[in-house]
Amino acid sequence: MSNGRPSSVLSTASRAVEKRSQLEGIMKSNCRENTPLIFLRENDEDEVGEYTDEQVNDILPYRDFKTRLFIANLAYQGNSAWVRNHHSDSIPSESNFTYIRDFFKASFAMKNHTAAKAILTSELTKWFDLSDDAYNTLATTLASALSEQAKNTSFQEHKAMVLSTDLKTLTHARRTLVVLLDILFSKRHVKRFLYTENNSNIYRLVHCVTKHRKDKWPLIYVTFSFLLQFALTMLVVSELIALILNNSFNSLVFNNNNQEDERSTLRVVFLYILASLGAIYSSLVASKEFRIAKDVRNFYGRQHTGPLQIIDYTVNMILPVVLIITGFFVIVNEEDFINAVLNTAAFLFIPEIDDQMPRLLGYDTEAMIENYLIAESKEQYDGLLGFGEEDISALFDHMTTKKNRMPIIGEKVRNDDRGGATSGSGDGDRRMARLKSMKEIDDEFQVSSGKRLGLEFNDYYITNEPERGSSPKDGILYTPYSINVNKRHGHSEIDPSNYITEDCLVQHVEWRYTTVYPNTTKPRVAYLKLIKLDGEVVEIREITHKKKDARSETQPHVLKGVYVVTNFVMSNSILKLRLCGSKSAKDFIWAMEYYSLWSLTRNATMLLRTYKKVEDKEGD
């Protein structure tokens, strides 16, 4: 006993202090950027503490605001991966990044591919179950760590992690991490496309069920749905052909009121209105399939066009166009209203048959999609086996050029292509097989663009706070914020939004911290200036009880690019401020899609594209 405390408690506490000191030494030895480092005392990481004068004057001014990640072999308090920001190099995090470390360690350092795939599939399942805001904070933090080919990620130099932290080895480790995590992000993207955005149908679900199974009996449902939709469409075409053969084309369209039954002008007008409204609705349904055609192609695989893909395209892109044209003329030539209404309903129903089939068959759509994606993730991982530093480098180096961009991936490397020394033409054959698989990996791993791996996108903690998603009980939201000026009263308004609108997009962020408590580890923002993408300026100042501006720094901190405020809490001053974004509109648009972050409204997308054109002109 010592001072009334059991020796076992003191021993545990001393071991914790020793581990903490060891961690700090490891990070100081291996983190080459954003130095010198800052480690807050244990009680300061969640509570208000104070920096030393040296940290305030000589360290903090030289640290940027990008969020970083440090991955170690050392385990401390159940954690082996630490989030780092401007304020501290070991901030508390709600998301579990240790699984990312375990996945990387098993695959890259230990070459234990059984363990790596077990971790991969477990983590993927967890990602599927995350709420949107829990996933978004995880994804933005990882996106920042992976920014610019993972320049914001550091590793402990250790035989069970990264053998050396020299630039060449570190670059290879970072690029490998980007490719490994791309498996997770690409599968989350596909689930969002198929399930969350409700883009699944019988053809796509049967593809999910049958691709990794020898049993192909669900193709019966595909055959039934296709034959039914195709036959009904052809009957409509036949009806129109029969009408044309019995009447001239012009009389069919314009002279219905001159036929023997002398339909009234009013009836003809109503029929044209009904036919037009039906055609407009059908066009809206068909236009969606044209918009998502690229994602559908990526889902089936761009390397090979199979029967299911051909049927899917035929039913969802060709048949709707045929029905819009033929259905219009059939409806306007109807003898009475009731048949016109019934035919309109039938024409609208035909393209929906494949969408309704899974529900009628009692399919568990989400489970089927997730099982498919888990199998796909393992196949994709297998495709990486046998790829060395030269191959990974070639993949990234190739992405930086516009010409001869590799098409996108599908097959995995055959077992006899993964290793073993051969001579003569064997080396060349194996090399060609690996390069072939690299082309496939380039396709599979990048959704739709050759420049999305490790794109520039960062998470910024302007105030010091733990990494976490929304916590209503704690008054914390992690979501895009809409920024406006109240035209009537002249004050600023910053409100949470569930998706990114044009009012969420900011091109210039400028802020100054209050100097009332200069050494606090929880600094507050006394002045914030936001210039939106549309040019509107929003300024927020801290107001003291004397209704005067509070004291603030003389030199502002500035970010320029395309950003979104993701956390905002204010009292007299701004207590919490977090944002994310890119230096360019192009990378911002790609990041939202690639990392499956918040949806963009149509107006926001148009504004970003306009801003991108301005950036491109300035770049020229």
XYZ file of C-alpha atoms in Angstrom:
620
model
C 0.000 0.000 0.000
C 1.123 3.579 -0.734
C -0.857 6.628 0.378
C -3.842 4.361 0.900
C -3.785 3.047 -2.688
C -3.154 -0.623 -3.515
C 0.197 -1.334 -5.149
C -1.578 -3.085 -8.053
C -3.400 0.161 -8.877
C -0.175 2.120 -8.765
C 1.523 -0.505 -10.905
C -1.230 -0.302 -13.501
C -1.093 3.493 -13.483
C 2.685 3.501 -13.848
C 2.489 1.052 -16.744
C -0.054 3.331 -18.407
C 2.261 6.319 -17.963
C 5.143 4.279 -19.332
C 3.072 3.181 -22.336
C 1.985 6.775 -22.923
C 5.581 7.958 -22.818
C 6.583 5.148 -25.184
C 3.838 6.155 -27.631
C 4.981 9.779 -27.594
C 8.555 8.700 -28.301
C 7.426 6.487 -31.196
C 5.353 9.264 -32.750
C 8.190 11.779 -32.420
C 10.527 9.344 -34.183
C 8.156 8.474 -37.029
C 5.992 11.524 -37.748
C 7.960 13.662 -40.149
C 5.264 16.251 -40.881
C 3.472 18.867 -38.788
C 6.344 18.827 -36.305
C 7.034 19.494 -33.514
C 4.317 17.387 -31.939
C 1.879 18.237 -29.149
C 0.658 15.733 -26.565
C -1.974 16.893 -24.135
C -2.247 15.475 -20.662
C -4.830 12.724 -20.253
C -7.390 15.000 -18.578
C -6.912 17.717 -21.207
C -8.031 15.659 -24.179
C -11.706 15.762 -23.214
C -11.621 18.671 -20.791
C -10.338 22.232 -20.883
C -6.629 22.436 -20.065
C -3.770 24.749 -20.935
C -0.917 24.697 -23.411
C 2.503 25.781 -22.256
C 3.794 29.148 -23.401
C 6.301 27.326 -25.624
C 3.518 25.369 -27.343
C 1.461 28.508 -27.905
C 4.312 30.659 -29.197
C 6.687 28.221 -30.892
C 4.674 25.160 -31.952
C 0.995 25.845 -32.683
C 1.661 28.692 -35.176
C 3.622 26.270 -37.375
C 1.114 23.404 -37.404
C -1.452 23.204 -40.193
C -5.088 22.187 -39.714
C -5.237 18.954 -41.724
C -6.425 15.827 -39.950
C -3.845 13.047 -39.924
C -3.584 9.421 -38.838
C -0.751 7.600 -37.091
C -0.702 3.788 -37.272
C 1.472 1.904 -34.809
C 2.320 -1.607 -33.730
C 2.096 -0.449 -30.116
C -1.277 -0.843 -28.408
C -2.210 1.761 -25.819
C -5.567 1.773 -24.027
C -6.945 -0.596 -26.677
C -5.960 1.720 -29.522
C -3.300 1.369 -32.212
C -4.299 4.177 -34.595
C -4.477 7.814 -33.509
C -6.203 10.781 -35.090
C -4.073 13.924 -35.166
C -5.137 17.509 -35.799
C -3.843 21.032 -35.337
C -4.463 21.023 -31.598
C -3.139 17.609 -30.560
C -1.458 14.515 -31.937
C -3.696 12.064 -30.083
C -7.272 13.316 -30.015
C -10.012 11.000 -28.716
C -11.978 9.292 -31.483
C -15.368 7.639 -31.521
C -14.663 5.721 -34.732
C -12.526 2.613 -34.394
C -9.477 3.022 -36.602
C -7.637 0.113 -34.985
C -9.359 -2.273 -37.417
C -7.840 -0.278 -40.269
C -4.438 -0.795 -38.667
C -5.123 -4.526 -38.197
C -6.153 -4.909 -41.839
C -3.054 -3.097 -43.085
C -0.740 -4.986 -40.724
C -2.103 -8.419 -41.678
C -1.951 -7.703 -45.399
C 1.138 -5.521 -45.822
C 3.516 -6.501 -43.028
C 2.599 -10.024 -41.957
C 1.291 -11.332 -45.305
C -1.370 -13.206 -43.345
C -4.056 -13.091 -46.014
C -6.484 -15.312 -44.107
C -6.480 -12.815 -41.237
C -6.572 -9.870 -43.641
C -9.693 -11.157 -45.403
C -11.384 -11.951 -42.101
C -10.741 -8.397 -40.905
C -11.796 -6.993 -44.276
C -15.164 -8.740 -44.339
C -15.842 -7.960 -40.651
C -15.035 -4.291 -41.114
C -17.111 -4.108 -44.287
C -20.103 -5.567 -42.427
C -19.632 -2.957 -39.688
C -19.508 -0.191 -42.286
C -22.796 -1.434 -43.716
C -24.397 -1.176 -40.262
C -23.110 2.317 -39.417
C -25.580 5.173 -39.302
C -25.042 7.837 -41.947
C -23.442 10.400 -39.638
C -21.245 7.767 -37.913
C -20.039 6.646 -41.334
C -19.542 10.216 -42.564
C -17.227 11.196 -39.685
C -15.271 7.954 -40.182
C -15.066 8.486 -43.946
C -14.024 12.157 -43.793
C -11.295 11.346 -41.270
C -9.990 8.494 -43.415
C -10.313 10.612 -46.566
C -8.111 13.222 -44.925
C -5.581 10.549 -43.927
C -5.593 9.189 -47.513
C -5.421 12.641 -49.121
C -2.811 12.987 -51.870
C -1.926 9.298 -51.789
C -2.010 9.112 -47.977
C 0.542 11.849 -47.299
C -1.296 12.519 -44.045
C -0.707 8.985 -42.732
C 2.394 7.941 -40.784
C 3.498 4.523 -39.530
C 5.642 3.190 -36.730
C 8.917 1.772 -38.006
C 8.649 -1.830 -36.859
C 9.137 -5.272 -38.352
C 5.428 -5.994 -37.810
C 4.331 -2.727 -39.433
C 6.660 -0.827 -41.802
C 10.302 -1.897 -41.965
C 11.593 1.578 -42.691
C 10.244 5.117 -42.847
C 12.514 6.230 -45.656
C 10.620 7.993 -48.431
C 10.504 5.048 -50.853
C 9.251 2.500 -48.304
C 6.842 4.996 -46.761
C 5.398 5.910 -50.160
C 4.801 2.250 -50.979
C 3.135 1.638 -47.600
C 0.890 4.668 -48.051
C -0.131 3.694 -51.561
C -0.858 0.150 -50.428
C -3.079 1.508 -47.657
C -4.989 3.590 -50.209
C -5.597 0.549 -52.414
C -6.608 -1.669 -49.491
C -9.109 0.843 -48.112
C -10.437 1.399 -51.602
C -11.932 -2.101 -51.375
C -14.056 -0.914 -48.448
C -15.018 2.431 -49.979
C -15.924 0.946 -53.354
C -18.233 -1.614 -51.736
C -19.927 1.022 -49.593
C -20.438 3.000 -52.804
C -22.097 0.052 -54.547
C -24.426 -0.601 -51.607
C -25.433 3.039 -51.564
C -26.125 2.885 -55.293
C -28.118 -0.353 -55.220
C -29.897 -0.223 -51.882
C -29.930 3.267 -50.368
C -30.708 4.954 -53.678
C -33.099 2.125 -54.629
C -31.462 1.216 -57.944
C -31.826 -2.550 -57.651
C -34.034 -4.694 -59.882
C -34.437 -8.406 -60.550
C -31.571 -8.443 -63.064
C -29.085 -6.771 -60.709
C -30.131 -8.858 -57.717
C -29.867 -12.110 -59.655
C -26.387 -10.987 -60.724
C -25.564 -10.550 -57.014
C -26.908 -14.010 -56.182
C -25.441 -15.998 -59.063
C -22.017 -14.456 -59.709
C -20.277 -16.305 -56.878
C -22.477 -19.436 -56.954
C -22.519 -22.437 -59.231
C -26.283 -22.727 -58.787
C -27.835 -20.481 -61.454
C -31.521 -21.354 -61.042
C -32.534 -17.721 -60.141
C -31.930 -16.951 -63.828
C -35.439 -18.393 -64.327
C -36.843 -15.190 -62.833
C -34.694 -13.105 -65.147
C -35.971 -15.039 -68.151
C -39.592 -14.670 -67.045
C -39.321 -10.932 -66.379
C -37.521 -10.223 -69.643
C -39.924 -12.272 -71.776
C -42.940 -10.631 -70.143
C -41.623 -7.079 -70.577
C -40.384 -7.709 -74.101
C -43.624 -9.455 -75.203
C -45.857 -6.698 -73.814
C -43.767 -4.035 -75.533
C -43.890 -5.864 -78.844
C -47.683 -6.168 -78.599
C -47.899 -2.385 -78.184
C -45.675 -1.934 -81.241
C -47.847 -4.383 -83.185
C -50.971 -2.421 -82.276
C -49.411 0.780 -83.578
C -48.318 -0.925 -86.798
C -51.872 -2.199 -87.296
C -53.255 1.313 -86.815
C -50.777 2.745 -89.297
C -51.651 0.088 -91.872
C -55.340 0.926 -91.518
C -54.861 4.704 -91.531
C -52.326 7.163 -92.870
C -49.811 8.441 -90.313
C -51.130 12.015 -90.499
C -54.770 11.033 -90.038
C -53.749 8.898 -87.071
C -52.238 11.863 -85.288
C -54.134 14.921 -86.373
C -57.415 13.837 -87.905
C -58.959 11.512 -85.343
C -61.999 13.794 -85.182
C -62.629 13.048 -88.893
C -63.029 9.294 -88.394
C -66.415 7.634 -88.760
C -67.354 7.873 -85.092
C -66.735 11.689 -85.160
C -65.073 11.984 -81.779
C -65.512 15.436 -80.349
C -62.697 17.944 -80.356
C -62.812 17.992 -76.561
C -62.271 14.237 -76.378
C -59.267 14.470 -78.701
C -57.779 17.248 -76.552
C -58.195 15.145 -73.413
C -56.602 12.137 -75.093
C -53.618 14.221 -76.177
C -53.257 15.609 -72.645
C -53.394 12.094 -71.154
C -50.898 10.755 -73.688
C -48.550 13.689 -73.089
C -48.658 13.335 -69.298
C -48.020 9.607 -69.561
C -45.098 10.228 -71.914
C -43.623 12.833 -69.545
C -43.855 10.462 -66.567
C -42.305 7.618 -68.580
C -39.534 9.955 -69.706
C -38.723 10.845 -66.101
C -38.501 7.147 -65.208
C -36.350 6.387 -68.253
C -34.073 9.394 -67.720
C -32.994 8.026 -64.344
C -31.622 4.905 -66.015
C -29.645 7.020 -68.459
C -28.197 9.056 -65.580
C -27.032 5.966 -63.697
C -25.854 4.057 -66.787
C -22.189 4.516 -65.856
C -22.751 3.153 -62.348
C -24.695 0.195 -63.764
C -21.833 -0.541 -66.126
C -19.338 -0.417 -63.244
C -21.572 -2.702 -61.188
C -21.631 -5.429 -63.838
C -17.969 -4.873 -64.745
C -16.614 -2.802 -67.567
C -14.241 -5.510 -68.740
C -16.961 -7.950 -69.783
C -20.484 -7.393 -71.107
C -22.568 -10.401 -70.096
C -26.143 -11.486 -70.891
C -27.597 -9.981 -67.708
C -26.081 -6.601 -68.471
C -27.418 -6.686 -72.040
C -30.895 -7.635 -70.809
C -30.796 -4.918 -68.142
C -29.840 -2.249 -70.675
C -32.470 -3.475 -73.127
C -35.310 -3.490 -70.601
C -34.421 -0.248 -68.815
C -33.115 1.921 -71.652
C -34.449 0.675 -74.991
C -37.931 -0.639 -74.155
C -38.985 2.525 -72.206
C -38.110 4.712 -75.207
C -40.075 2.410 -77.501
C -43.069 2.526 -75.147
C -42.960 6.330 -74.861
C -43.215 6.742 -78.630
C -45.618 3.943 -79.462
C -47.738 4.389 -76.346
C -48.392 8.044 -77.143
C -49.875 7.309 -80.570
C -51.860 4.292 -79.348
C -53.479 6.359 -76.587
C -54.453 9.309 -78.793
C -56.123 6.882 -81.189
C -58.315 5.274 -78.501
C -62.109 5.225 -78.982
C -63.036 6.068 -75.375
C -61.533 7.399 -72.184
C -61.601 4.226 -70.104
C -59.473 2.291 -72.610
C -57.107 5.244 -72.841
C -56.702 5.268 -69.048
C -56.197 1.507 -68.871
C -53.623 1.592 -71.666
C -51.775 4.477 -70.026
C -51.586 2.535 -66.763
C -50.365 -0.536 -68.667
C -47.638 1.442 -70.456
C -46.434 2.850 -67.142
C -46.479 -0.621 -65.557
C -44.413 -2.491 -68.151
C -41.021 -0.856 -67.319
C -41.665 -1.414 -63.590
C -42.054 -5.209 -63.746
C -38.357 -5.925 -63.131
C -38.358 -3.453 -60.211
C -41.368 -5.128 -58.552
C -40.216 -8.730 -59.011
C -37.835 -8.858 -55.979
C -40.632 -7.734 -53.642
C -43.084 -10.232 -55.113
C -40.515 -13.012 -54.686
C -39.879 -12.007 -51.057
C -36.210 -11.209 -51.629
C -34.251 -9.685 -48.746
C -32.639 -7.092 -50.990
C -30.228 -5.634 -48.431
C -28.906 -9.012 -47.283
C -28.412 -10.215 -50.846
C -26.499 -7.081 -51.802
C -24.307 -7.230 -48.690
C -23.451 -10.914 -49.167
C -22.529 -10.196 -52.779
C -20.308 -7.272 -51.801
C -18.535 -9.323 -49.132
C -17.737 -11.973 -51.747
C -16.653 -9.234 -54.172
C -14.342 -7.685 -51.564
C -12.540 -11.014 -51.087
C -12.205 -11.500 -54.826
C -10.872 -7.995 -55.169
C -8.382 -8.593 -52.381
C -7.238 -11.787 -54.099
C -6.645 -9.724 -57.216
C -3.978 -7.789 -55.337
C -1.984 -10.838 -54.313
C 1.315 -11.058 -56.118
C 1.538 -7.315 -56.667
C 4.769 -5.827 -55.468
C 6.044 -2.306 -55.000
C 6.720 -1.893 -58.715
C 3.166 -2.871 -59.642
C 1.515 -0.584 -57.074
C 3.748 2.289 -58.186
C 2.850 1.651 -61.822
C -0.842 1.814 -60.913
C -0.502 5.235 -59.241
C 1.977 6.609 -61.746
C -0.388 5.621 -64.533
C -3.242 7.504 -62.859
C -1.329 10.772 -63.133
C -1.373 10.637 -66.934
C -4.396 11.227 -69.140
C -3.444 9.060 -72.065
C -3.536 5.280 -72.118
C -5.566 5.172 -68.909
C -6.151 1.601 -67.865
C -9.679 0.359 -68.348
C -11.381 -0.957 -65.063
C -10.946 -4.491 -63.257
C -12.667 -7.797 -62.887
C -10.627 -10.995 -62.794
C -8.359 -12.006 -59.994
C -4.799 -13.194 -60.565
C -4.485 -16.919 -61.145
C -2.607 -18.900 -58.506
C 0.212 -19.711 -60.914
C 0.722 -15.973 -61.564
C 1.316 -15.043 -57.929
C 4.866 -16.074 -57.366
C 7.614 -18.563 -57.844
C 10.689 -18.098 -59.980
C 10.457 -18.969 -63.621
C 12.771 -18.444 -66.519
C 12.588 -17.535 -70.141
C 9.140 -16.797 -71.507
C 7.569 -17.808 -68.151
C 8.622 -14.487 -66.586
C 7.151 -12.592 -69.479
C 3.896 -14.562 -69.362
C 3.535 -14.051 -65.633
C 4.356 -10.354 -65.959
C 1.735 -9.948 -68.691
C -0.845 -11.726 -66.530
C -0.092 -9.391 -63.645
C -0.287 -6.334 -65.850
C -3.606 -7.620 -67.172
C -4.855 -7.913 -63.613
C -3.552 -4.404 -62.899
C -5.772 -3.092 -65.662
C -8.673 -4.903 -64.061
C -7.770 -3.550 -60.620
C -7.554 -0.024 -62.030
C -11.153 -0.446 -63.154
C -12.576 -2.161 -60.090
C -10.932 0.030 -57.511
C -11.761 3.446 -58.868
C -15.512 3.434 -59.385
C -15.396 5.436 -62.622
C -12.329 7.630 -62.689
C -8.631 6.920 -62.890
C -7.738 9.769 -60.548
C -9.849 9.073 -57.469
C -7.434 6.925 -55.497
C -5.854 9.150 -52.864
C -7.482 12.338 -54.148
C -6.963 15.630 -52.291
C -9.632 15.999 -49.580
C -9.127 17.015 -45.959
C -10.938 17.210 -42.656
C -10.279 20.323 -40.550
C -10.805 20.732 -36.805
C -10.819 24.499 -36.339
C -11.671 23.987 -32.675
C -10.320 21.164 -30.537
C -12.863 18.388 -30.132
C -13.016 14.576 -30.285
C -13.629 12.810 -33.582
C -17.260 11.698 -33.530
C -20.535 11.778 -35.404
C -23.840 13.217 -34.271
C -24.697 12.873 -30.592
C -28.070 14.531 -29.936
C -27.845 13.955 -26.172
C -24.562 15.905 -26.146
C -25.878 18.553 -28.518
C -23.467 17.505 -31.291
C -24.399 17.260 -34.964
C -22.168 16.075 -37.791
C -23.861 17.181 -40.989
C -23.511 19.873 -43.669
C -24.544 23.352 -42.559
C -26.422 25.857 -44.705
C -25.039 29.398 -44.533
C -27.172 32.467 -45.209
C -27.681 36.114 -44.343
C -31.152 37.028 -43.159
C -32.134 39.704 -45.683
C -34.777 41.190 -43.432
C -32.804 41.543 -40.199
C -29.233 41.449 -41.519
C -27.827 38.750 -39.220
C -26.124 35.511 -40.276
C -27.787 32.104 -40.124
C -25.957 28.759 -40.017
C -28.362 25.828 -39.954
C -27.916 22.033 -40.224
C -28.891 20.372 -43.494
C -29.268 16.686 -44.348
C -27.580 17.127 -47.723
C -25.358 19.633 -49.496
C -27.204 22.550 -51.072
C -25.721 25.537 -52.898
C -25.894 27.430 -49.570
C -23.531 24.912 -47.926
C -20.630 25.461 -50.339
C -17.859 27.839 -49.249
C -14.820 28.955 -51.246
C -13.032 31.021 -48.571
C -12.783 30.413 -44.823
C -11.088 32.958 -42.577
C -11.040 32.887 -38.776
C -9.359 34.364 -35.710
C -9.237 32.840 -32.248
C -10.155 34.811 -29.165
C -7.179 35.915 -27.069
C -9.080 36.083 -23.790
C -7.650 32.694 -22.759
C -4.580 32.364 -25.020
C -3.282 29.096 -23.538
C -6.527 27.124 -23.466
C -6.569 23.733 -25.176
C -10.171 24.457 -26.231
C -9.760 27.705 -28.181
C -12.850 29.597 -29.266
C -13.304 31.434 -32.526
C -13.942 35.150 -32.101
C -14.259 36.020 -35.803
C -15.346 33.891 -38.776
C -15.648 35.009 -42.380
C -17.171 32.688 -44.999
C -17.346 33.497 -48.704
C -19.795 31.178 -50.384
C -19.313 29.725 -53.834
C -21.919 32.141 -55.204
C -19.955 35.107 -53.807
C -22.115 35.930 -50.797
C -20.081 36.973 -47.721
C -21.082 35.895 -44.224
C -19.273 37.290 -41.161
C -19.724 36.191 -37.553
C -18.189 38.050 -34.621
C -18.115 37.276 -30.926
C -20.076 39.844 -28.954
C -19.123 40.530 -25.335
C -21.565 41.476 -22.583
C -20.644 45.096 -23.345
C -21.789 44.545 -26.951
C -18.296 45.109 -28.267
C -16.164 42.789 -30.362
C -14.069 40.453 -28.247
C -10.292 40.498 -28.415
C -8.960 38.271 -31.186
C -5.759 37.406 -32.998
C -4.364 39.998 -35.373
C -3.391 37.503 -38.080
C -6.227 35.385 -39.532
C -6.069 31.737 -40.534
C -7.269 31.154 -44.106
C -8.435 28.206 -46.220
C -9.274 28.519 -49.921
C -10.962 25.910 -52.103
C -14.368 24.255 -51.765
C -15.477 23.475 -48.221
C -18.509 22.498 -46.175
C -19.061 23.288 -42.493
C -19.839 19.981 -40.751
C -20.070 20.990 -37.079
C -21.022 24.372 -35.668
C -21.870 25.323 -32.089
C -22.011 28.937 -30.918
C -22.693 30.838 -27.756
C -21.185 34.337 -27.521
C -18.268 32.945 -29.480
C -17.955 29.877 -31.717
C -17.373 26.877 -29.458
C -17.132 24.124 -32.070
C -16.203 24.404 -35.729
C -15.244 21.561 -38.058
C -15.275 21.490 -41.835
C -14.083 19.393 -44.744
C -13.293 19.976 -48.391
C -10.766 20.174 -51.194
C -8.615 22.797 -52.839
C -10.491 22.260 -56.113
C -14.126 21.731 -57.093
C -13.135 18.680 -59.149
C -11.678 16.842 -56.151
C -14.619 17.902 -53.971
C -17.158 16.446 -56.424
C -15.155 13.245 -56.757
C -14.757 12.919 -52.964
C -18.496 13.185 -52.329
C -19.118 10.315 -54.756
C -16.049 8.183 -54.096
C -16.336 8.224 -50.308
C -20.171 7.990 -50.433
C -20.593 11.144 -48.373
C -23.538 13.542 -48.436
C -25.782 13.890 -51.467
C -25.576 17.021 -53.599
C -28.669 18.845 -54.774
C -29.027 19.649 -58.452
C -28.319 23.344 -57.850
C -25.225 22.521 -55.776
C -23.899 20.247 -58.526
C -24.466 22.911 -61.178
C -22.735 25.537 -59.029
C -19.740 23.251 -58.484
C -19.446 22.532 -62.202
C -19.560 26.246 -62.972
C -16.890 26.897 -60.356
C -14.794 24.053 -61.786
C -14.893 25.699 -65.217
C -13.641 28.928 -63.661
C -10.812 27.007 -61.955
C -9.896 25.294 -65.225
C -9.705 28.647 -67.031
C -7.535 30.119 -64.294
C -5.333 27.019 -64.451
C -4.837 27.468 -68.181
